[in-house]
Amino acid sequence: MDNLPIVIDGPIQEDTLRYVTFNVGNELFGVDIMCVESIIPPQTITPVPRTPDYFLGIINLRGEVISIVDMRILFGIKTKKITPETRIVVILSNGILLGMLVDQISAIQVLNAENIQPALGLATSDRQKFVSGSVKLASEKILLILLHDKLVDDKDFIIEKEIQFNREVVETAIEKKDEWSKEIPLVSFTIKNENYTIESAFVEEIIFFPDITTVPDMEGFLEGIFYLRDSVVPVIHLGERIGLGRTELTHDHQVIILKSDLFGIKIGLIVDDINEIFFIREDELGSAPINLNKEQSEHLKGVFKLSDARDNLIIMLLNLEKLFTFEEQDKLKKLDLMIKQEDVEESEQEQPVGILEFIIANERYAIKVSETNEIIRVLNAVPVPKAPQFIKGIINLRGDVISVIDLTLLVSRKAREITPQAKILIVSAGNETAGLLVERVLGIRKVFLSTFEEPSDLLRQKGNIFIEGIGKIDETDEIVVLMDIETTLMQSQSDDIDEEEDLRLVLQELEYLEMEDEQAELLISENT
């Protein structure tokens, strides 16, 4: 798959979706990344008789038969010639591998599910049935989300039967050939206008040359490393490795990603260009030419000739097992372990957390930004009968009924005049959502929670506010109280707070009287 940039549209939430996006004509489409198998350059396509005009035919991709659909014809858009930007997006649709021929790949778009709207009216009738929804991106473009399982309908399964028949014929022919010679599937490519191949069984995927990071003490051995779907991939300049010298690398070069089965770690081989995938028989493989230098011949498994209208083209098959010495393979494995260890250590390091600070009762308090939905001006609240005094009432916020809690009254049990600086913080914690009336909002800053000390049992509760930690601002030595917002909301939303407080005082009095009785009995027993 091409190494695509990731574009994040809006704040990230838990219910995010990722789409591979591409252009067909003047429109931008996206398909769920989970159904995308790979993205490849255009290939030689074998036509299939008695198929719709948008069905271009089939290709052989690493031993898999892929059905190719021209998305321009499918969507009723005027066709155009293949360009360097044209790509085939291979997806799994209705149980078959389907290749979508598109004009250009855009990016991997990260979207919040709630931003996806119905696509009615945004797509023409030619493509409406293929579109599930739409999103207006930050760039003002409209992204149309495709129903990947709808791209192949019932009549297309006739095509699949035709393909299945062709596949069976091919497999039968291969089985017959296997009786006298085994076939080897190969991926061919060029380096400095020389034609080389490797066995496709070792190939995981092919991508365009990505941005890479150099590794200290590895210059001359590795070009660098890059991340591919959470895996670290070292890359080498294959031409230099096999004695053809260096070329200036650009993003037009391609990288063959080798499976980890070979060296215990994925490896990227930088080549000039990918040509095609084909089969040869084992008995067609000859010895390496004697005019090659020692370094070149050591890396070759053999050569073969393609004579079918290709001017007797000589192609060399590389011996991947001889690509690295045992010492170099050991270096690669140690590099992989070192990077994985660094990733673990980085993930274990404490990350700063944003807190929102505000003033109540002349003291500095804070809550986590993650628990804050928004900050609004003070609205007139509708009083609630028989509610505790610190419940100011309820407000209607875009259709949601929100209880407003006067935090100053909750802490100090003393009412204060509401000034123009006062704000209402809309917060959520657990299953509770409420508005917190504060005297003044100070701002947001990032802190390490480990710098906040846990309160003692005596300080755990201050008024009806529960405390998660107590910190200090280094510049001013001011104390900041970090609220335990979930426990505070549960306590303040209860209608029985005053009754519980009275009950607690009664229980304390009873315990005190019982203790005095026990002491009196002890004195009596000692005197007798």
Coordinates of C-alpha atoms in Angstrom, one line a residue:
M1 CA 0.0 0.0 0.0
D2 CA 1.2 3.5 -0.7
N3 CA 2.7 5.3 2.3
L4 CA -0.2 7.8 2.7
P5 CA -0.3 10.9 4.9
I6 CA -2.9 10.9 7.7
V7 CA -5.3 13.8 7.9
I8 CA -7.3 14.3 11.2
D9 CA -10.5 16.2 10.7
G10 CA -11.5 17.8 14.0
P11 CA -10.9 16.8 17.6
I12 CA -10.3 13.1 18.1
Q13 CA -13.0 11.1 20.0
E14 CA -13.3 7.4 20.9
D15 CA -15.6 6.6 18.0
T16 CA -13.2 7.5 15.2
L17 CA -13.1 5.9 11.7
R18 CA -10.3 5.8 9.2
Y19 CA -10.9 6.0 5.4
V20 CA -8.6 5.7 2.5
T21 CA -9.6 8.6 0.3
F22 CA -9.1 9.0 -3.5
N23 CA -10.2 11.2 -6.4
V24 CA -12.5 10.0 -9.3
G25 CA -13.0 12.9 -11.6
N26 CA -13.7 16.1 -9.5
E27 CA -15.1 14.2 -6.6
L28 CA -13.4 12.8 -3.4
F29 CA -14.4 9.3 -2.2
G30 CA -13.4 7.3 0.8
V31 CA -13.6 3.6 1.7
D32 CA -13.2 2.0 5.1
I33 CA -9.5 1.2 5.6
M34 CA -10.4 -2.1 7.2
C35 CA -11.6 -3.5 3.9
V36 CA -8.5 -2.2 1.9
E37 CA -6.0 -5.0 1.1
S38 CA -3.5 -2.9 -0.8
I39 CA -2.9 0.0 -3.2
I40 CA -0.9 -0.8 -6.3
P41 CA 0.1 0.9 -9.6
P42 CA -1.8 0.0 -12.7
Q43 CA -1.1 -3.5 -14.0
T44 CA -1.5 -5.4 -17.2
I45 CA -5.2 -6.4 -17.2
T46 CA -6.6 -9.6 -18.9
P47 CA -10.1 -8.9 -20.4
V48 CA -12.9 -11.2 -19.5
P49 CA -15.6 -11.8 -22.3
R50 CA -19.3 -10.9 -21.8
T51 CA -18.8 -8.5 -18.9
P52 CA -20.1 -4.9 -18.4
D53 CA -18.1 -2.0 -19.8
Y54 CA -16.9 -0.8 -16.4
F55 CA -15.4 -4.3 -15.7
L56 CA -11.9 -4.0 -17.2
G57 CA -10.8 -7.6 -16.5
I58 CA -8.6 -9.4 -14.1
I59 CA -5.0 -9.3 -12.8
N60 CA -2.8 -11.7 -10.9
L61 CA -1.5 -10.1 -7.7
R62 CA 0.8 -12.4 -5.7
G63 CA -1.1 -15.4 -6.8
E64 CA -4.6 -13.9 -6.2
V65 CA -7.0 -13.1 -9.0
I66 CA -8.2 -9.5 -8.7
S67 CA -11.3 -8.2 -10.6
I68 CA -10.6 -4.6 -11.8
V69 CA -13.4 -2.0 -12.1
D70 CA -13.0 1.4 -13.7
M71 CA -14.6 3.7 -11.2
R72 CA -15.0 6.5 -13.8
I73 CA -17.2 4.3 -16.0
L74 CA -19.1 2.9 -13.0
F75 CA -19.9 6.4 -11.8
G76 CA -20.8 7.7 -15.2
I77 CA -17.7 10.0 -15.5
K78 CA -15.9 10.5 -18.8
T79 CA -12.9 8.2 -19.0
K80 CA -9.3 9.4 -19.2
K81 CA -5.9 8.0 -19.9
I82 CA -3.7 6.3 -17.2
T83 CA -1.4 8.8 -15.5
P84 CA 1.5 8.4 -13.1
E85 CA -1.0 9.2 -10.3
T86 CA -3.5 6.5 -11.3
R87 CA -3.8 3.7 -8.7
I88 CA -5.7 0.4 -8.1
V89 CA -7.2 0.2 -4.6
V90 CA -7.7 -3.5 -3.8
I91 CA -10.6 -4.1 -1.4
L92 CA -12.6 -7.1 -0.2
S93 CA -16.1 -6.7 -1.5
N94 CA -18.8 -9.3 -1.0
G95 CA -16.2 -12.0 -0.5
I96 CA -14.1 -11.3 -3.6
L97 CA -11.0 -9.2 -4.2
L98 CA -12.0 -6.1 -6.2
G99 CA -9.6 -3.6 -7.6
M100 CA -10.9 0.0 -8.0
L101 CA -9.1 2.0 -10.7
V102 CA -9.0 5.6 -9.4
D103 CA -7.4 8.8 -10.6
Q104 CA -5.3 9.6 -7.6
I105 CA -4.9 8.6 -4.0
S106 CA -5.4 11.4 -1.5
A107 CA -4.8 10.4 2.2
I108 CA -5.9 8.4 5.1
Q109 CA -8.7 10.5 6.6
V110 CA -9.5 10.2 10.3
L111 CA -13.1 11.1 11.0
N112 CA -15.4 11.2 14.0
A113 CA -18.4 9.0 13.3
E114 CA -20.9 11.6 14.5
N115 CA -19.7 14.0 11.7
I116 CA -20.8 11.6 8.9
Q117 CA -24.2 12.8 7.4
P118 CA -26.6 11.1 5.0
A119 CA -25.4 11.6 1.4
L120 CA -28.9 12.2 -0.1
G121 CA -28.6 14.8 -2.9
L122 CA -24.8 15.0 -2.7
A123 CA -24.2 12.2 -5.2
T124 CA -25.8 11.8 -8.7
S125 CA -28.1 8.9 -9.4
D126 CA -25.3 7.1 -11.2
R127 CA -23.5 6.7 -7.9
Q128 CA -26.1 7.3 -5.2
K129 CA -26.6 3.6 -4.5
F130 CA -22.8 3.2 -3.8
V131 CA -22.6 6.1 -1.2
S132 CA -23.5 5.6 2.5
G133 CA -22.8 9.1 3.8
S134 CA -20.8 12.3 3.4
V135 CA -18.6 14.6 5.5
K136 CA -17.6 18.2 4.9
L137 CA -13.9 18.4 5.6
A138 CA -11.9 21.2 7.1
S139 CA -10.7 22.0 3.6
E140 CA -14.4 22.6 2.6
K141 CA -14.3 19.5 0.3
I142 CA -17.2 17.0 0.5
L143 CA -16.0 13.4 1.1
L144 CA -18.4 10.7 -0.1
I145 CA -18.2 7.5 1.9
L146 CA -18.6 4.4 -0.3
L147 CA -20.5 1.2 0.6
H148 CA -17.7 -1.2 -0.4
D149 CA -20.0 -4.2 -0.3
K150 CA -22.4 -2.5 -2.8
L151 CA -19.8 -2.1 -5.5
V152 CA -20.4 -5.6 -6.6
D153 CA -24.1 -6.6 -7.2
D154 CA -25.9 -9.8 -8.2
K155 CA -25.1 -9.5 -11.9
D156 CA -21.4 -9.1 -11.1
F157 CA -21.3 -12.5 -9.6
I158 CA -21.8 -13.8 -13.1
I159 CA -18.4 -12.2 -13.7
E160 CA -17.0 -13.9 -10.7
K161 CA -18.2 -17.3 -12.0
E162 CA -16.5 -16.6 -15.3
I163 CA -13.3 -15.6 -13.3
Q164 CA -13.6 -18.7 -11.2
F165 CA -13.9 -20.8 -14.4
N166 CA -10.7 -19.2 -15.8
R167 CA -9.0 -19.7 -12.4
E168 CA -9.8 -23.4 -12.5
V169 CA -8.5 -23.7 -16.0
V170 CA -5.3 -22.0 -15.0
E171 CA -4.9 -24.1 -11.9
T172 CA -5.5 -27.2 -13.9
A173 CA -2.8 -26.2 -16.4
I174 CA -0.4 -25.4 -13.6
E175 CA -1.0 -28.8 -12.0
K176 CA -0.2 -30.5 -15.3
K177 CA 3.0 -28.4 -15.6
D178 CA 3.9 -29.3 -12.0
E179 CA 4.1 -32.9 -13.1
W180 CA 7.3 -32.1 -15.0
S181 CA 8.4 -28.7 -13.6
K182 CA 7.5 -26.5 -10.7
E183 CA 6.7 -22.9 -11.4
I184 CA 8.1 -20.0 -9.4
P185 CA 6.1 -16.8 -9.0
L186 CA 8.4 -13.7 -9.3
V187 CA 8.2 -10.0 -8.8
S188 CA 10.3 -8.1 -11.3
F189 CA 11.9 -4.7 -11.0
T190 CA 14.6 -2.5 -12.4
I191 CA 17.8 -1.1 -10.8
K192 CA 19.9 1.2 -13.1
N193 CA 18.0 -0.1 -16.2
E194 CA 19.0 -3.7 -15.2
N195 CA 16.1 -6.2 -14.7
Y196 CA 16.0 -8.3 -11.5
T197 CA 13.4 -10.5 -9.8
I198 CA 12.8 -11.9 -6.4
E199 CA 10.4 -14.7 -5.4
S200 CA 7.0 -13.2 -4.6
A201 CA 6.6 -15.7 -1.7
F202 CA 8.9 -13.4 0.3
V203 CA 7.1 -10.2 -0.6
E204 CA 4.5 -8.7 1.8
E205 CA 3.7 -5.5 -0.1
I206 CA 5.2 -2.7 -2.3
I207 CA 5.1 1.0 -1.4
F208 CA 6.6 4.2 -2.7
F209 CA 9.7 5.5 -1.0
P210 CA 8.6 7.1 2.4
D211 CA 10.3 9.6 4.6
I212 CA 12.9 7.7 6.6
T213 CA 14.9 8.3 9.8
T214 CA 18.6 7.6 9.8
V215 CA 20.1 5.4 12.5
P216 CA 23.4 6.3 14.2
D217 CA 26.2 3.8 13.6
M218 CA 24.2 2.1 10.8
E219 CA 25.3 4.4 7.9
G220 CA 26.5 2.4 4.9
F221 CA 24.5 -0.6 6.0
L222 CA 21.0 0.9 6.3
E223 CA 19.5 4.0 4.6
G224 CA 17.3 4.3 7.7
I225 CA 14.0 3.2 9.2
F226 CA 10.4 4.1 9.0
Y227 CA 7.1 3.0 10.6
L228 CA 4.6 1.0 8.6
R229 CA 1.4 0.3 10.6
D230 CA 3.1 0.2 13.9
S231 CA 6.0 -1.9 12.6
V232 CA 9.6 -0.6 12.3
V233 CA 11.0 -1.3 8.8
P234 CA 14.7 -0.9 8.1
V235 CA 15.4 -0.1 4.5
I236 CA 18.5 -0.7 2.3
H237 CA 19.6 0.6 -1.1
L238 CA 19.4 -2.7 -3.0
G239 CA 21.5 -1.4 -5.9
E240 CA 24.4 -0.5 -3.7
R241 CA 24.0 -3.8 -1.7
I242 CA 24.4 -5.9 -4.9
G243 CA 27.3 -3.8 -6.3
L244 CA 25.5 -1.6 -8.8
G245 CA 26.4 1.7 -6.9
R246 CA 24.2 4.4 -5.5
T247 CA 21.5 6.6 -7.1
E248 CA 19.9 9.7 -5.7
L249 CA 16.8 8.6 -3.9
T250 CA 13.4 10.3 -4.6
H251 CA 9.8 9.6 -3.7
D252 CA 9.4 8.0 -7.1
H253 CA 11.5 5.1 -6.0
Q254 CA 9.6 2.1 -4.7
V255 CA 10.2 -0.1 -1.7
I256 CA 9.6 -3.9 -1.6
I257 CA 8.7 -4.9 1.9
L258 CA 10.0 -8.4 2.7
K259 CA 8.1 -10.6 5.1
S260 CA 9.6 -11.1 8.6
D261 CA 9.8 -14.9 7.9
L262 CA 13.1 -14.4 6.1
F263 CA 15.3 -12.5 8.6
G264 CA 13.0 -12.3 11.7
I265 CA 12.2 -8.7 10.9
K266 CA 10.6 -6.9 7.9
I267 CA 13.1 -5.4 5.5
G268 CA 12.5 -2.8 2.8
L269 CA 14.4 -3.0 -0.5
I270 CA 14.7 0.3 -2.4
V271 CA 14.4 -0.3 -6.2
D272 CA 14.0 2.1 -9.1
D273 CA 10.7 0.7 -10.5
I274 CA 8.4 -2.3 -10.2
N275 CA 7.6 -4.0 -13.5
E276 CA 5.3 -7.0 -13.2
I277 CA 4.6 -10.3 -11.5
F278 CA 4.9 -13.5 -13.6
F279 CA 5.8 -17.3 -13.3
I280 CA 8.8 -19.2 -14.6
R281 CA 9.6 -22.9 -14.5
E282 CA 12.5 -24.1 -12.4
D283 CA 14.1 -25.7 -15.5
E284 CA 14.2 -22.3 -17.2
L285 CA 16.6 -21.0 -14.5
G286 CA 20.2 -20.9 -15.7
S287 CA 23.6 -20.1 -14.1
A288 CA 24.8 -16.6 -13.4
P289 CA 26.8 -15.0 -16.3
I290 CA 30.6 -15.3 -15.8
N291 CA 31.1 -11.6 -16.7
L292 CA 29.5 -10.4 -13.4
N293 CA 31.8 -9.3 -10.6
K294 CA 32.1 -11.3 -7.4
E295 CA 29.7 -9.2 -5.4
Q296 CA 27.0 -9.4 -8.0
S297 CA 27.3 -13.1 -8.6
E298 CA 27.2 -13.9 -4.8
H299 CA 23.7 -12.4 -4.6
L300 CA 22.3 -14.2 -7.7
K301 CA 20.4 -17.5 -7.6
G302 CA 20.3 -17.6 -11.5
V303 CA 19.2 -16.0 -14.7
F304 CA 16.4 -16.7 -17.2
K305 CA 15.3 -15.4 -20.6
L306 CA 11.9 -14.0 -21.6
S307 CA 11.5 -14.5 -25.3
D308 CA 7.8 -14.0 -25.8
A309 CA 7.8 -10.7 -27.8
R310 CA 10.4 -9.2 -25.4
D311 CA 13.5 -9.3 -27.5
N312 CA 15.0 -12.2 -25.5
L313 CA 15.2 -10.1 -22.3
I314 CA 17.7 -11.5 -19.8
I315 CA 16.4 -11.2 -16.2
M316 CA 18.4 -12.1 -13.0
L317 CA 16.9 -13.8 -9.9
L318 CA 18.3 -12.6 -6.6
N319 CA 19.2 -14.9 -3.8
L320 CA 17.6 -13.1 -0.8
E321 CA 19.2 -15.6 1.7
K322 CA 22.6 -14.2 0.7
L323 CA 21.6 -10.6 1.0
F324 CA 22.9 -10.2 4.5
T325 CA 25.7 -11.8 6.4
F326 CA 24.9 -13.5 9.7
E327 CA 26.6 -10.6 11.5
E328 CA 24.3 -8.1 9.6
Q329 CA 21.2 -10.2 10.4
D330 CA 22.2 -10.1 14.1
K331 CA 22.5 -6.3 13.8
L332 CA 19.0 -6.1 12.3
K333 CA 17.4 -8.2 15.1
K334 CA 19.2 -6.1 17.8
L335 CA 18.0 -2.9 16.1
D336 CA 14.4 -4.3 16.1
L337 CA 14.6 -5.2 19.8
M338 CA 16.1 -1.8 20.7
I339 CA 13.3 0.1 19.0
K340 CA 10.6 -2.0 20.5
Q341 CA 12.2 -1.5 23.9
E342 CA 12.3 2.3 23.3
D343 CA 8.6 2.2 22.3
V344 CA 7.7 0.4 25.5
E345 CA 9.6 2.8 27.7
E346 CA 8.1 5.8 25.9
S347 CA 4.6 4.4 26.3
E348 CA 5.3 3.8 30.0
Q349 CA 6.4 7.4 30.6
E350 CA 3.9 9.7 32.3
Q351 CA 2.2 12.0 29.9
P352 CA 1.1 15.6 30.9
V353 CA -2.6 16.2 31.5
G354 CA -4.5 19.4 30.8
I355 CA -6.3 21.0 33.7
L356 CA -8.8 23.9 33.8
E357 CA -8.2 26.2 36.7
F358 CA -10.7 28.6 38.3
I359 CA -11.4 30.5 41.5
I360 CA -14.1 29.7 44.1
A361 CA -14.2 31.1 47.6
N362 CA -10.9 33.0 47.0
E363 CA -9.0 29.7 46.4
R364 CA -7.6 28.1 43.3
Y365 CA -9.3 24.9 42.1
A366 CA -8.9 22.7 39.0
I367 CA -10.6 19.9 37.0
K368 CA -9.2 17.8 34.2
V369 CA -9.8 19.2 30.7
S370 CA -11.0 15.8 29.6
E371 CA -14.0 16.1 31.9
T372 CA -14.9 19.6 30.6
N373 CA -17.3 19.8 27.7
E374 CA -17.5 23.6 27.3
I375 CA -17.5 26.9 29.2
I376 CA -20.6 29.2 28.9
R377 CA -21.7 32.5 30.2
V378 CA -24.0 32.5 33.3
L379 CA -27.6 31.8 32.2
N380 CA -30.8 32.4 34.3
A381 CA -31.5 29.1 36.0
V382 CA -35.1 27.8 36.7
P383 CA -35.3 27.0 40.5
V384 CA -36.0 23.4 41.5
P385 CA -38.4 23.0 44.5
K386 CA -37.0 21.3 47.6
A387 CA -33.5 21.2 46.0
P388 CA -30.4 21.9 48.2
Q389 CA -29.4 25.5 48.5
F390 CA -26.3 25.1 46.3
I391 CA -28.4 23.8 43.4
K392 CA -29.1 27.1 41.5
G393 CA -31.6 25.4 39.3
I394 CA -31.7 24.0 35.8
I395 CA -30.9 25.5 32.3
N396 CA -31.7 24.4 28.8
L397 CA -28.5 24.0 26.8
R398 CA -29.3 23.2 23.2
G399 CA -32.1 20.9 24.2
D400 CA -30.3 19.3 27.2
V401 CA -31.5 20.0 30.7
I402 CA -28.5 20.7 32.9
S403 CA -28.4 21.2 36.7
V404 CA -26.3 24.2 37.8
I405 CA -24.3 23.8 41.0
D406 CA -22.9 26.8 42.8
L407 CA -19.4 25.6 43.7
T408 CA -18.7 28.5 46.1
L409 CA -21.8 27.7 48.1
L410 CA -20.9 24.0 48.0
V411 CA -17.4 24.7 49.5
S412 CA -17.9 27.6 51.9
R413 CA -21.7 27.4 52.5
K414 CA -21.7 31.2 51.9
A415 CA -23.4 32.8 48.9
R416 CA -21.5 35.3 46.8
E417 CA -22.7 37.9 44.3
I418 CA -22.4 36.8 40.7
T419 CA -20.0 39.1 38.8
P420 CA -19.5 39.5 35.0
Q421 CA -16.4 37.2 35.4
A422 CA -18.5 34.3 36.6
K423 CA -18.8 31.3 34.2
I424 CA -20.6 28.0 34.1
L425 CA -18.4 24.9 33.3
I426 CA -20.3 22.1 31.6
V427 CA -18.7 18.9 32.9
S428 CA -19.3 15.2 32.5
A429 CA -18.0 12.4 34.7
G430 CA -19.4 8.9 34.9
N431 CA -23.0 9.1 34.0
E432 CA -23.4 12.6 35.4
T433 CA -23.4 15.9 33.5
A434 CA -23.8 19.2 35.3
G435 CA -23.0 22.9 35.1
L436 CA -20.5 24.2 37.7
L437 CA -20.9 27.9 38.6
V438 CA -17.4 29.4 39.3
E439 CA -16.4 32.9 40.2
R440 CA -13.6 33.2 37.6
V441 CA -11.9 31.0 35.0
L442 CA -8.1 31.3 35.1
G443 CA -7.1 29.1 32.1
I444 CA -5.7 25.8 31.0
R445 CA -2.3 24.4 31.6
K446 CA -0.6 21.0 31.4
V447 CA 0.7 19.3 34.5
F448 CA 2.0 15.9 35.5
L449 CA -0.5 14.3 37.9
S450 CA 2.3 12.8 39.9
T451 CA 3.2 16.3 41.1
F452 CA -0.1 16.4 42.9
E453 CA -0.1 14.9 46.4
E454 CA -2.9 12.7 47.5
P455 CA -5.0 14.3 50.3
S456 CA -5.1 12.8 53.7
D457 CA -8.3 11.3 54.9
L458 CA -9.1 14.5 56.9
L459 CA -8.6 16.6 53.7
R460 CA -10.3 14.2 51.3
Q461 CA -13.6 16.1 51.6
K462 CA -13.8 19.9 51.8
G463 CA -17.4 21.0 52.3
N464 CA -19.1 18.8 49.8
I465 CA -16.2 18.9 47.3
F466 CA -14.1 15.8 47.1
I467 CA -10.4 16.2 46.4
E468 CA -8.2 14.1 44.1
G469 CA -4.9 15.9 44.7
I470 CA -3.2 19.0 46.0
G471 CA -0.5 20.7 44.0
K472 CA 1.6 23.9 43.9
I473 CA 2.4 26.4 41.2
D474 CA 6.2 26.7 41.1
E475 CA 6.3 30.3 40.1
T476 CA 4.0 31.7 42.8
D477 CA 3.8 28.8 45.4
E478 CA 0.0 29.0 45.1
I479 CA -1.9 25.9 46.2
V480 CA -4.2 24.2 43.5
V481 CA -6.9 21.8 44.6
L482 CA -7.7 19.2 41.9
M483 CA -11.3 18.2 42.3
D484 CA -12.5 14.6 42.2
I485 CA -15.3 15.7 39.8
E486 CA -17.1 12.3 39.6
T487 CA -17.5 11.9 43.4
T488 CA -18.4 15.5 43.8
L489 CA -21.1 15.3 41.2
M490 CA -22.6 12.2 42.8
Q491 CA -22.6 13.8 46.2
S492 CA -24.0 17.2 45.0
Q493 CA -26.7 15.6 42.8
S494 CA -28.2 13.8 45.9
D495 CA -31.4 15.4 47.4
D496 CA -30.5 14.0 50.8
I497 CA -27.2 15.7 51.6
D498 CA -28.5 17.6 54.6
E499 CA -30.3 14.6 56.0
E500 CA -27.2 12.5 55.6
E501 CA -25.2 15.2 57.4
D502 CA -27.7 15.2 60.3
L503 CA -27.6 11.4 60.5
R504 CA -23.8 11.4 60.5
L505 CA -23.8 13.9 63.5
V506 CA -26.3 11.7 65.4
L507 CA -24.2 8.6 64.8
Q508 CA -21.1 10.5 66.0
E509 CA -22.9 11.5 69.2
L510 CA -24.1 7.9 69.9
E511 CA -20.6 6.6 69.4
Y512 CA -19.3 9.2 71.9
L513 CA -21.9 8.3 74.5
E514 CA -21.1 4.6 74.1
M515 CA -17.4 5.3 74.6
E516 CA -18.2 7.2 77.8
D517 CA -20.3 4.3 79.1
E518 CA -17.5 1.8 78.4
Q519 CA -15.0 4.0 80.3
A520 CA -17.4 4.4 83.3
E521 CA -17.9 0.6 83.4
L522 CA -14.1 0.1 83.3
L523 CA -13.6 2.4 86.3
I524 CA -16.3 0.7 88.3
S525 CA -14.8 -2.7 87.7
E526 CA -11.3 -1.5 88.7
N527 CA -12.6 0.0 92.0
T528 CA -14.4 -3.1 92.9

